[in-house]
PDB file of C-alpha atoms in Angstrom:
ATOM      1  CA  MET A 139     -53.092 -85.194  44.850  1.00 77.00           C
ATOM      2  CA  SER A 140     -50.086 -82.553  44.830  1.00 89.00           C
ATOM      3  CA  LEU A 141     -50.099 -80.357  42.039  1.00 95.00           C
ATOM      4  CA  ILE A 142     -47.342 -78.352  43.406  1.00 96.00           C
ATOM      5  CA  GLU A 143     -44.262 -79.525  45.441  1.00 97.00           C
ATOM      6  CA  ILE A 144     -41.757 -77.275  47.148  1.00 96.00           C
ATOM      7  CA  LYS A 145     -38.566 -78.476  49.024  1.00 97.00           C
ATOM      8  CA  ASP A 146     -35.957 -75.646  50.658  1.00 97.00           C
ATOM      9  CA  LEU A 147     -37.226 -72.909  47.731  1.00 97.00           C
ATOM     10  CA  LYS A 148     -33.851 -70.259  48.234  1.00 96.00           C
ATOM     11  CA  LYS A 149     -34.221 -67.306  45.771  1.00 96.00           C
ATOM     12  CA  SER A 150     -31.346 -64.387  46.305  1.00 95.00           C
ATOM     13  CA  TYR A 151     -30.802 -61.449  44.351  1.00 91.00           C
ATOM     14  CA  ILE A 152     -27.448 -59.727  43.529  1.00 88.00           C
ATOM     15  CA  HIS A 153     -26.648 -56.285  43.197  1.00 84.00           C
ATOM     16  CA  GLU A 154     -23.195 -54.580  43.140  1.00 81.00           C
ATOM     17  CA  GLU A 155     -21.562 -57.955  44.578  1.00 80.00           C
ATOM     18  CA  THR A 156     -24.258 -57.608  47.330  1.00 88.00           C
ATOM     19  CA  GLU A 157     -27.075 -60.812  48.037  1.00 87.00           C
ATOM     20  CA  THR A 158     -29.621 -59.962  49.272  1.00 90.00           C
ATOM     21  CA  PRO A 159     -31.887 -63.399  50.388  1.00 93.00           C
ATOM     22  CA  ALA A 160     -35.835 -63.186  49.366  1.00 94.00           C
ATOM     23  CA  LEU A 161     -36.168 -66.633  50.632  1.00 96.00           C
ATOM     24  CA  ARG A 162     -34.432 -68.572  52.772  1.00 95.00           C
ATOM     25  CA  GLY A 163     -35.499 -72.436  52.352  1.00 96.00           C
ATOM     26  CA  VAL A 164     -39.668 -72.823  52.238  1.00 97.00           C
ATOM     27  CA  THR A 165     -41.363 -76.025  52.246  1.00 97.00           C
ATOM     28  CA  PHE A 166     -44.938 -76.852  51.571  1.00 97.00           C
ATOM     29  CA  ASN A 167     -47.473 -78.788  48.917  1.00 97.00           C
ATOM     30  CA  ILE A 168     -50.167 -77.675  47.653  1.00 97.00           C
ATOM     31  CA  ASN A 169     -53.019 -79.970  46.749  1.00 96.00           C
ATOM     32  CA  LYS A 170     -54.981 -79.729  43.008  1.00 95.00           C
ATOM     33  CA  GLY A 171     -58.278 -77.809  43.901  1.00 95.00           C
ATOM     34  CA  GLU A 172     -56.645 -76.134  47.191  1.00 97.00           C
ATOM     35  CA  PHE A 173     -58.192 -72.494  47.970  1.00 97.00           C
ATOM     36  CA  VAL A 174     -54.196 -70.816  49.401  1.00 97.00           C
ATOM     37  CA  ALA A 175     -53.385 -67.579  50.592  1.00 97.00           C
ATOM     38  CA  ILE A 176     -50.100 -66.375  51.315  1.00 96.00           C
ATOM     39  CA  MET A 177     -49.731 -63.725  53.902  1.00 95.00           C
ATOM     40  CA  GLY A 178     -46.439 -62.082  55.197  1.00 93.00           C
ATOM     41  CA  PRO A 179     -45.372 -58.423  55.722  1.00 91.00           C
ATOM     42  CA  SER A 180     -43.987 -56.201  52.914  1.00 88.00           C
ATOM     43  CA  GLY A 181     -40.537 -57.712  52.000  1.00 88.00           C
ATOM     44  CA  SER A 182     -41.116 -61.174  53.310  1.00 93.00           C
ATOM     45  CA  GLY A 183     -40.994 -62.866  49.871  1.00 93.00           C
ATOM     46  CA  LYS A 184     -44.674 -63.815  49.271  1.00 93.00           C
ATOM     47  CA  SER A 185     -44.706 -61.885  46.096  1.00 92.00           C
ATOM     48  CA  THR A 186     -40.903 -63.335  45.174  1.00 94.00           C
ATOM     49  CA  LEU A 187     -42.711 -66.978  45.951  1.00 96.00           C
ATOM     50  CA  LEU A 188     -45.555 -66.236  43.654  1.00 94.00           C
ATOM     51  CA  HIS A 189     -43.641 -65.498  41.144  1.00 93.00           C
ATOM     52  CA  ILE A 190     -41.667 -68.589  41.015  1.00 95.00           C
ATOM     53  CA  LEU A 191     -44.487 -70.809  41.693  1.00 95.00           C
ATOM     54  CA  GLY A 192     -46.127 -69.237  38.586  1.00 93.00           C
ATOM     55  CA  PHE A 193     -42.895 -69.600  36.045  1.00 92.00           C
ATOM     56  CA  LEU A 194     -42.458 -66.107  36.341  1.00 91.00           C
ATOM     57  CA  ASP A 195     -39.144 -66.713  38.182  1.00 92.00           C
ATOM     58  CA  LEU A 196     -36.392 -69.054  38.846  1.00 92.00           C
ATOM     59  CA  ALA A 197     -35.366 -70.153  42.425  1.00 94.00           C
ATOM     60  CA  SER A 198     -31.547 -69.769  43.314  1.00 94.00           C
ATOM     61  CA  GLY A 199     -31.933 -73.361  45.158  1.00 95.00           C
ATOM     62  CA  GLY A 200     -33.806 -75.856  46.434  1.00 96.00           C
ATOM     63  CA  GLU A 201     -36.732 -77.831  44.450  1.00 96.00           C
ATOM     64  CA  TYR A 202     -39.714 -77.518  42.625  1.00 96.00           C
ATOM     65  CA  ARG A 203     -42.111 -79.950  41.119  1.00 96.00           C
ATOM     66  CA  PHE A 204     -44.721 -78.796  39.232  1.00 94.00           C
ATOM     67  CA  ASP A 205     -47.139 -81.506  38.100  1.00 90.00           C
ATOM     68  CA  SER A 206     -45.098 -83.869  39.303  1.00 89.00           C
ATOM     69  CA  LYS A 207     -42.331 -83.003  37.025  1.00 91.00           C
ATOM     70  CA  THR A 208     -39.140 -80.864  38.329  1.00 93.00           C
ATOM     71  CA  ILE A 209     -38.849 -77.334  37.129  1.00 90.00           C
ATOM     72  CA  GLY A 210     -35.686 -78.065  36.106  1.00 86.00           C
ATOM     73  CA  ASP A 211     -36.543 -80.879  33.509  1.00 89.00           C
ATOM     74  CA  TYR A 212     -38.392 -78.626  31.417  1.00 88.00           C
ATOM     75  CA  THR A 213     -37.190 -77.124  28.574  1.00 89.00           C
ATOM     76  CA  SER A 214     -37.541 -73.488  27.919  1.00 88.00           C
ATOM     77  CA  ARG A 215     -40.181 -74.138  25.503  1.00 88.00           C
ATOM     78  CA  GLU A 216     -41.766 -76.659  27.704  1.00 89.00           C
ATOM     79  CA  MET A 217     -41.712 -74.008  30.633  1.00 89.00           C
ATOM     80  CA  ALA A 218     -43.837 -71.444  28.557  1.00 89.00           C
ATOM     81  CA  ARG A 219     -46.374 -73.754  27.211  1.00 88.00           C
ATOM     82  CA  VAL A 220     -46.808 -74.752  31.009  1.00 90.00           C
ATOM     83  CA  ARG A 221     -46.816 -70.942  31.603  1.00 90.00           C
ATOM     84  CA  ASN A 222     -49.177 -70.316  28.981  1.00 89.00           C
ATOM     85  CA  GLU A 223     -51.412 -73.240  29.043  1.00 89.00           C
ATOM     86  CA  LYS A 224     -51.922 -74.416  32.556  1.00 92.00           C
ATOM     87  CA  ILE A 225     -50.942 -71.230  34.292  1.00 94.00           C
ATOM     88  CA  GLY A 226     -53.225 -68.437  34.895  1.00 94.00           C
ATOM     89  CA  PHE A 227     -52.087 -65.303  36.870  1.00 94.00           C
ATOM     90  CA  VAL A 228     -53.729 -62.239  37.670  1.00 94.00           C
ATOM     91  CA  PHE A 229     -51.721 -59.256  38.548  1.00 91.00           C
ATOM     92  CA  GLN A 230     -52.136 -56.165  41.060  1.00 89.00           C
ATOM     93  CA  ALA A 231     -51.977 -53.668  37.975  1.00 89.00           C
ATOM     94  CA  PHE A 232     -53.992 -55.462  35.559  1.00 91.00           C
ATOM     95  CA  ASN A 233     -51.607 -55.473  32.739  1.00 92.00           C
ATOM     96  CA  LEU A 234     -54.736 -55.130  30.051  1.00 94.00           C
ATOM     97  CA  LEU A 235     -53.674 -53.387  26.901  1.00 95.00           C
ATOM     98  CA  PRO A 236     -55.407 -50.355  27.568  1.00 95.00           C
ATOM     99  CA  ARG A 237     -56.660 -49.334  23.533  1.00 96.00           C
ATOM    100  CA  VAL A 238     -57.555 -52.966  22.840  1.00 96.00           C
ATOM    101  CA  SER A 239     -60.887 -54.153  23.812  1.00 97.00           C
ATOM    102  CA  VAL A 240     -62.086 -56.799  26.472  1.00 97.00           C
ATOM    103  CA  LEU A 241     -62.911 -59.672  23.913  1.00 97.00           C
ATOM    104  CA  GLU A 242     -59.212 -58.977  22.172  1.00 96.00           C
ATOM    105  CA  ASN A 243     -57.172 -58.818  25.999  1.00 96.00           C
ATOM    106  CA  VAL A 244     -58.811 -62.258  26.466  1.00 96.00           C
ATOM    107  CA  LYS A 245     -58.068 -63.743  23.383  1.00 95.00           C
ATOM    108  CA  LEU A 246     -54.527 -63.202  23.826  1.00 93.00           C
ATOM    109  CA  PRO A 247     -53.343 -66.151  25.551  1.00 92.00           C
ATOM    110  CA  LEU A 248     -55.072 -68.057  22.975  1.00 92.00           C
ATOM    111  CA  LEU A 249     -52.600 -66.717  20.217  1.00 88.00           C
ATOM    112  CA  TYR A 250     -49.413 -68.905  21.755  1.00 83.00           C
ATOM    113  CA  ALA A 251     -52.157 -71.954  22.423  1.00 84.00           C
ATOM    114  CA  ASN A 252     -52.175 -75.185  20.576  1.00 83.00           C
ATOM    115  CA  ILE A 253     -55.934 -74.207  19.703  1.00 86.00           C
ATOM    116  CA  LYS A 254     -57.563 -73.732  16.309  1.00 88.00           C
ATOM    117  CA  GLU A 255     -58.344 -69.860  15.549  1.00 89.00           C
ATOM    118  CA  ARG A 256     -62.035 -70.511  14.949  1.00 90.00           C
ATOM    119  CA  LEU A 257     -62.486 -71.459  18.401  1.00 92.00           C
ATOM    120  CA  TRP A 258     -60.172 -68.620  20.096  1.00 93.00           C
ATOM    121  CA  GLU A 259     -64.488 -65.910  19.896  1.00 94.00           C
ATOM    122  CA  GLU A 260     -65.783 -68.703  21.438  1.00 94.00           C
ATOM    123  CA  LYS A 261     -63.369 -69.434  24.499  1.00 94.00           C
ATOM    124  CA  ALA A 262     -62.792 -65.810  25.035  1.00 95.00           C
ATOM    125  CA  ARG A 263     -66.753 -64.863  25.023  1.00 96.00           C
ATOM    126  CA  PHE A 264     -67.472 -67.688  27.905  1.00 95.00           C
ATOM    127  CA  ALA A 265     -64.157 -66.565  30.266  1.00 95.00           C
ATOM    128  CA  ILE A 266     -65.959 -63.482  30.071  1.00 96.00           C
ATOM    129  CA  GLU A 267     -69.142 -64.509  30.756  1.00 95.00           C
ATOM    130  CA  SER A 268     -67.686 -66.484  33.752  1.00 93.00           C
ATOM    131  CA  VAL A 269     -66.284 -63.185  35.403  1.00 94.00           C
ATOM    132  CA  GLY A 270     -70.229 -61.350  34.635  1.00 93.00           C
ATOM    133  CA  LEU A 271     -68.343 -59.023  32.054  1.00 95.00           C
ATOM    134  CA  SER A 272     -69.979 -59.468  28.718  1.00 96.00           C
ATOM    135  CA  HIS A 273     -71.691 -56.188  28.752  1.00 96.00           C
ATOM    136  CA  ARG A 274     -68.274 -55.100  28.385  1.00 95.00           C
ATOM    137  CA  ALA A 275     -66.823 -57.072  25.802  1.00 96.00           C
ATOM    138  CA  GLY A 276     -66.471 -54.658  23.068  1.00 96.00           C
ATOM    139  CA  HIS A 277     -64.977 -51.980  25.450  1.00 96.00           C
ATOM    140  CA  GLU A 278     -62.019 -50.901  25.412  1.00 97.00           C
ATOM    141  CA  ALA A 279     -59.763 -51.646  28.457  1.00 96.00           C
ATOM    142  CA  TYR A 280     -59.583 -47.915  29.733  1.00 95.00           C
ATOM    143  CA  ARG A 281     -62.533 -47.596  29.698  1.00 96.00           C
ATOM    144  CA  LEU A 282     -63.463 -49.933  32.091  1.00 96.00           C
ATOM    145  CA  SER A 283     -63.388 -49.137  36.454  1.00 94.00           C
ATOM    146  CA  GLY A 284     -61.140 -50.875  38.327  1.00 94.00           C
ATOM    147  CA  GLY A 285     -63.263 -53.573  39.177  1.00 94.00           C
ATOM    148  CA  GLU A 286     -63.963 -54.180  35.609  1.00 95.00           C
ATOM    149  CA  LYS A 287     -60.138 -54.411  34.784  1.00 95.00           C
ATOM    150  CA  GLN A 288     -59.871 -56.901  37.519  1.00 94.00           C
ATOM    151  CA  ARG A 289     -62.437 -58.879  36.154  1.00 95.00           C
ATOM    152  CA  ALA A 290     -61.151 -58.874  32.802  1.00 96.00           C
ATOM    153  CA  ALA A 291     -57.960 -59.916  33.626  1.00 95.00           C
ATOM    154  CA  ILE A 292     -59.404 -62.767  35.428  1.00 96.00           C
ATOM    155  CA  ALA A 293     -61.107 -63.780  32.189  1.00 96.00           C
ATOM    156  CA  ARG A 294     -57.676 -63.581  30.289  1.00 95.00           C
ATOM    157  CA  ALA A 295     -55.987 -66.130  33.222  1.00 95.00           C
ATOM    158  CA  LEU A 296     -58.985 -68.398  32.706  1.00 94.00           C
ATOM    159  CA  VAL A 297     -59.308 -68.587  29.015  1.00 94.00           C
ATOM    160  CA  ASN A 298     -56.982 -71.652  28.755  1.00 92.00           C
ATOM    161  CA  ASP A 299     -58.597 -73.379  31.060  1.00 91.00           C
ATOM    162  CA  PRO A 300     -55.299 -73.724  33.181  1.00 92.00           C
ATOM    163  CA  GLN A 301     -54.566 -75.803  36.647  1.00 93.00           C
ATOM    164  CA  VAL A 302     -54.030 -73.253  38.808  1.00 96.00           C
ATOM    165  CA  ILE A 303     -55.115 -69.267  38.645  1.00 96.00           C
ATOM    166  CA  PHE A 304     -52.038 -67.526  40.789  1.00 96.00           C
ATOM    167  CA  ALA A 305     -53.273 -63.914  41.726  1.00 95.00           C
ATOM    168  CA  ASP A 306     -51.082 -61.555  43.480  1.00 94.00           C
ATOM    169  CA  GLU A 307     -52.445 -58.891  45.565  1.00 93.00           C
ATOM    170  CA  PRO A 308     -55.795 -59.300  42.957  1.00 93.00           C
ATOM    171  CA  THR A 309     -57.617 -56.413  45.175  1.00 92.00           C
ATOM    172  CA  GLY A 310     -54.982 -54.247  46.040  1.00 89.00           C
ATOM    173  CA  ASN A 311     -55.972 -51.355  43.563  1.00 89.00           C
ATOM    174  CA  LEU A 312     -60.031 -51.795  44.374  1.00 92.00           C
ATOM    175  CA  ASP A 313     -62.220 -50.473  46.756  1.00 91.00           C
ATOM    176  CA  SER A 314     -64.247 -52.672  48.916  1.00 91.00           C
ATOM    177  CA  LYS A 315     -66.999 -53.648  47.225  1.00 93.00           C
ATOM    178  CA  SER A 316     -65.130 -54.134  43.683  1.00 93.00           C
ATOM    179  CA  GLY A 317     -62.566 -56.685  45.654  1.00 93.00           C
ATOM    180  CA  GLU A 318     -65.631 -58.349  47.445  1.00 94.00           C
ATOM    181  CA  THR A 319     -66.438 -59.087  43.964  1.00 94.00           C
ATOM    182  CA  VAL A 320     -63.428 -60.042  42.340  1.00 93.00           C
ATOM    183  CA  MET A 321     -62.910 -62.560  45.539  1.00 95.00           C
ATOM    184  CA  GLU A 322     -66.304 -64.287  45.010  1.00 95.00           C
ATOM    185  CA  ILE A 323     -65.383 -64.959  41.345  1.00 94.00           C
ATOM    186  CA  LEU A 324     -62.271 -66.739  42.541  1.00 95.00           C
ATOM    187  CA  ASP A 325     -64.148 -68.520  44.936  1.00 95.00           C
ATOM    188  CA  LYS A 326     -66.463 -69.842  42.432  1.00 93.00           C
ATOM    189  CA  LEU A 327     -63.823 -70.820  40.006  1.00 93.00           C
ATOM    190  CA  ASN A 328     -62.207 -72.934  43.206  1.00 94.00           C
ATOM    191  CA  LYS A 329     -65.559 -74.316  44.154  1.00 94.00           C
ATOM    192  CA  GLU A 330     -65.659 -75.693  40.020  1.00 92.00           C
ATOM    193  CA  GLY A 331     -62.416 -77.350  40.324  1.00 92.00           C
ATOM    194  CA  HIS A 332     -59.793 -74.306  39.635  1.00 94.00           C
ATOM    195  CA  THR A 333     -56.212 -74.488  42.319  1.00 96.00           C
ATOM    196  CA  ILE A 334     -55.947 -70.987  43.462  1.00 97.00           C
ATOM    197  CA  VAL A 335     -53.268 -69.616  44.975  1.00 97.00           C
ATOM    198  CA  LEU A 336     -52.921 -65.893  46.228  1.00 96.00           C
ATOM    199  CA  VAL A 337     -50.712 -63.263  47.796  1.00 95.00           C
ATOM    200  CA  THR A 338     -52.642 -60.481  50.054  1.00 94.00           C
ATOM    201  CA  HIS A 339     -51.963 -58.490  53.115  1.00 90.00           C
ATOM    202  CA  GLU A 340     -55.575 -58.336  54.080  1.00 91.00           C
ATOM    203  CA  ASN A 341     -57.291 -60.661  56.185  1.00 92.00           C
ATOM    204  CA  ASP A 342     -60.601 -60.359  55.233  1.00 93.00           C
ATOM    205  CA  ILE A 343     -59.765 -61.235  51.757  1.00 93.00           C
ATOM    206  CA  ALA A 344     -56.824 -64.548  53.096  1.00 94.00           C
ATOM    207  CA  ALA A 345     -60.605 -65.407  54.893  1.00 94.00           C
ATOM    208  CA  TYR A 346     -61.747 -66.646  51.471  1.00 94.00           C
ATOM    209  CA  SER A 347     -59.303 -69.216  51.200  1.00 95.00           C
ATOM    210  CA  ARG A 348     -59.089 -72.488  52.973  1.00 95.00           C
ATOM    211  CA  ARG A 349     -55.413 -72.770  54.308  1.00 96.00           C
ATOM    212  CA  ILE A 350     -53.303 -69.655  54.806  1.00 96.00           C
ATOM    213  CA  LEU A 351     -49.760 -69.772  54.393  1.00 96.00           C
ATOM    214  CA  ARG A 352     -47.805 -66.729  56.247  1.00 96.00           C
ATOM    215  CA  ILE A 353     -43.975 -65.992  55.199  1.00 96.00           C
ATOM    216  CA  ARG A 354     -41.578 -63.651  57.319  1.00 95.00           C
ATOM    217  CA  ASP A 355     -38.016 -62.923  56.467  1.00 94.00           C
ATOM    218  CA  GLY A 356     -38.497 -65.438  53.778  1.00 95.00           C
ATOM    219  CA  LYS A 357     -39.225 -68.549  55.903  1.00 96.00           C
ATOM    220  CA  LEU A 358     -42.567 -70.059  56.515  1.00 96.00           C
ATOM    221  CA  GLU A 359     -43.748 -68.916  59.685  1.00 95.00           C
ATOM    222  CA  SER A 360     -46.586 -70.855  59.795  1.00 94.00           C
ATOM    223  CA  ASP A 361     -49.298 -73.349  57.467  1.00 95.00           C
ATOM    224  CA  VAL A 362     -52.831 -73.314  58.950  1.00 94.00           C
ATOM    225  CA  ARG A 363     -55.864 -75.192  57.490  1.00 88.00           C
ATOM    226  CA  ASP A 364     -58.913 -73.538  58.462  1.00 70.00           C
ATOM    227  CA  PRO A 365     -62.308 -74.609  57.640  1.00 45.00           C
ATOM    228  CA  ALA A 366     -64.374 -72.560  59.463  1.00 53.00           C
ATOM    229  CA  SER A 367     -63.061 -69.911  56.796  1.00 46.00           C
ATOM    230  CA  ALA A 368     -64.656 -71.791  53.737  1.00 43.00           C
ATOM    231  CA  ARG A 369     -67.524 -69.755  51.874  1.00 46.00           C
TER     232      ARG A 369
END
């Protein structure tokens, strides 16, 4: 069943009356439970695409349906709710509050969710445990290594049990060993039923996926399903 459906998706940026197209009519579907990598050279539009899929930006044209509902039919309040409860986002730069503990960072999405406060700590600790970071739960984020910061960011993305996790170059700031640990966590989450969509320019990272979308000059260049890459 399709979770994400996009048709002829376009995005342009306008600066001083100059229009710069980032996406030039992209079409594809992503089913629930898939693990998809989006690849392409710098400036190809892959991060722009991921931000639109993750409700962090709006398309200039075309159609985007999430969970069978057209984005244009969502009110701003509904979009905020979906972004908080159904979508988890992992950024290359981690985006953690540096002077706040891992536990409190992971709790943040729960502040805006329809979940009783008495359950927040239990849910946050479960998410932290799922990424193997329980021993760091009380540490301030700035004290963590890069790999630990990204694991904390994944726990934060996971805490509301989202339908899909979007990851924008999640290993871009990590050494190879830390990057492998992060990808093993995402792989495990996918096997547990989470849909994973990530942007990467690294072939060894994309190899964790079961499907690779290649973007070039704002267009979909190829869509390859490769069961042999599944781990």
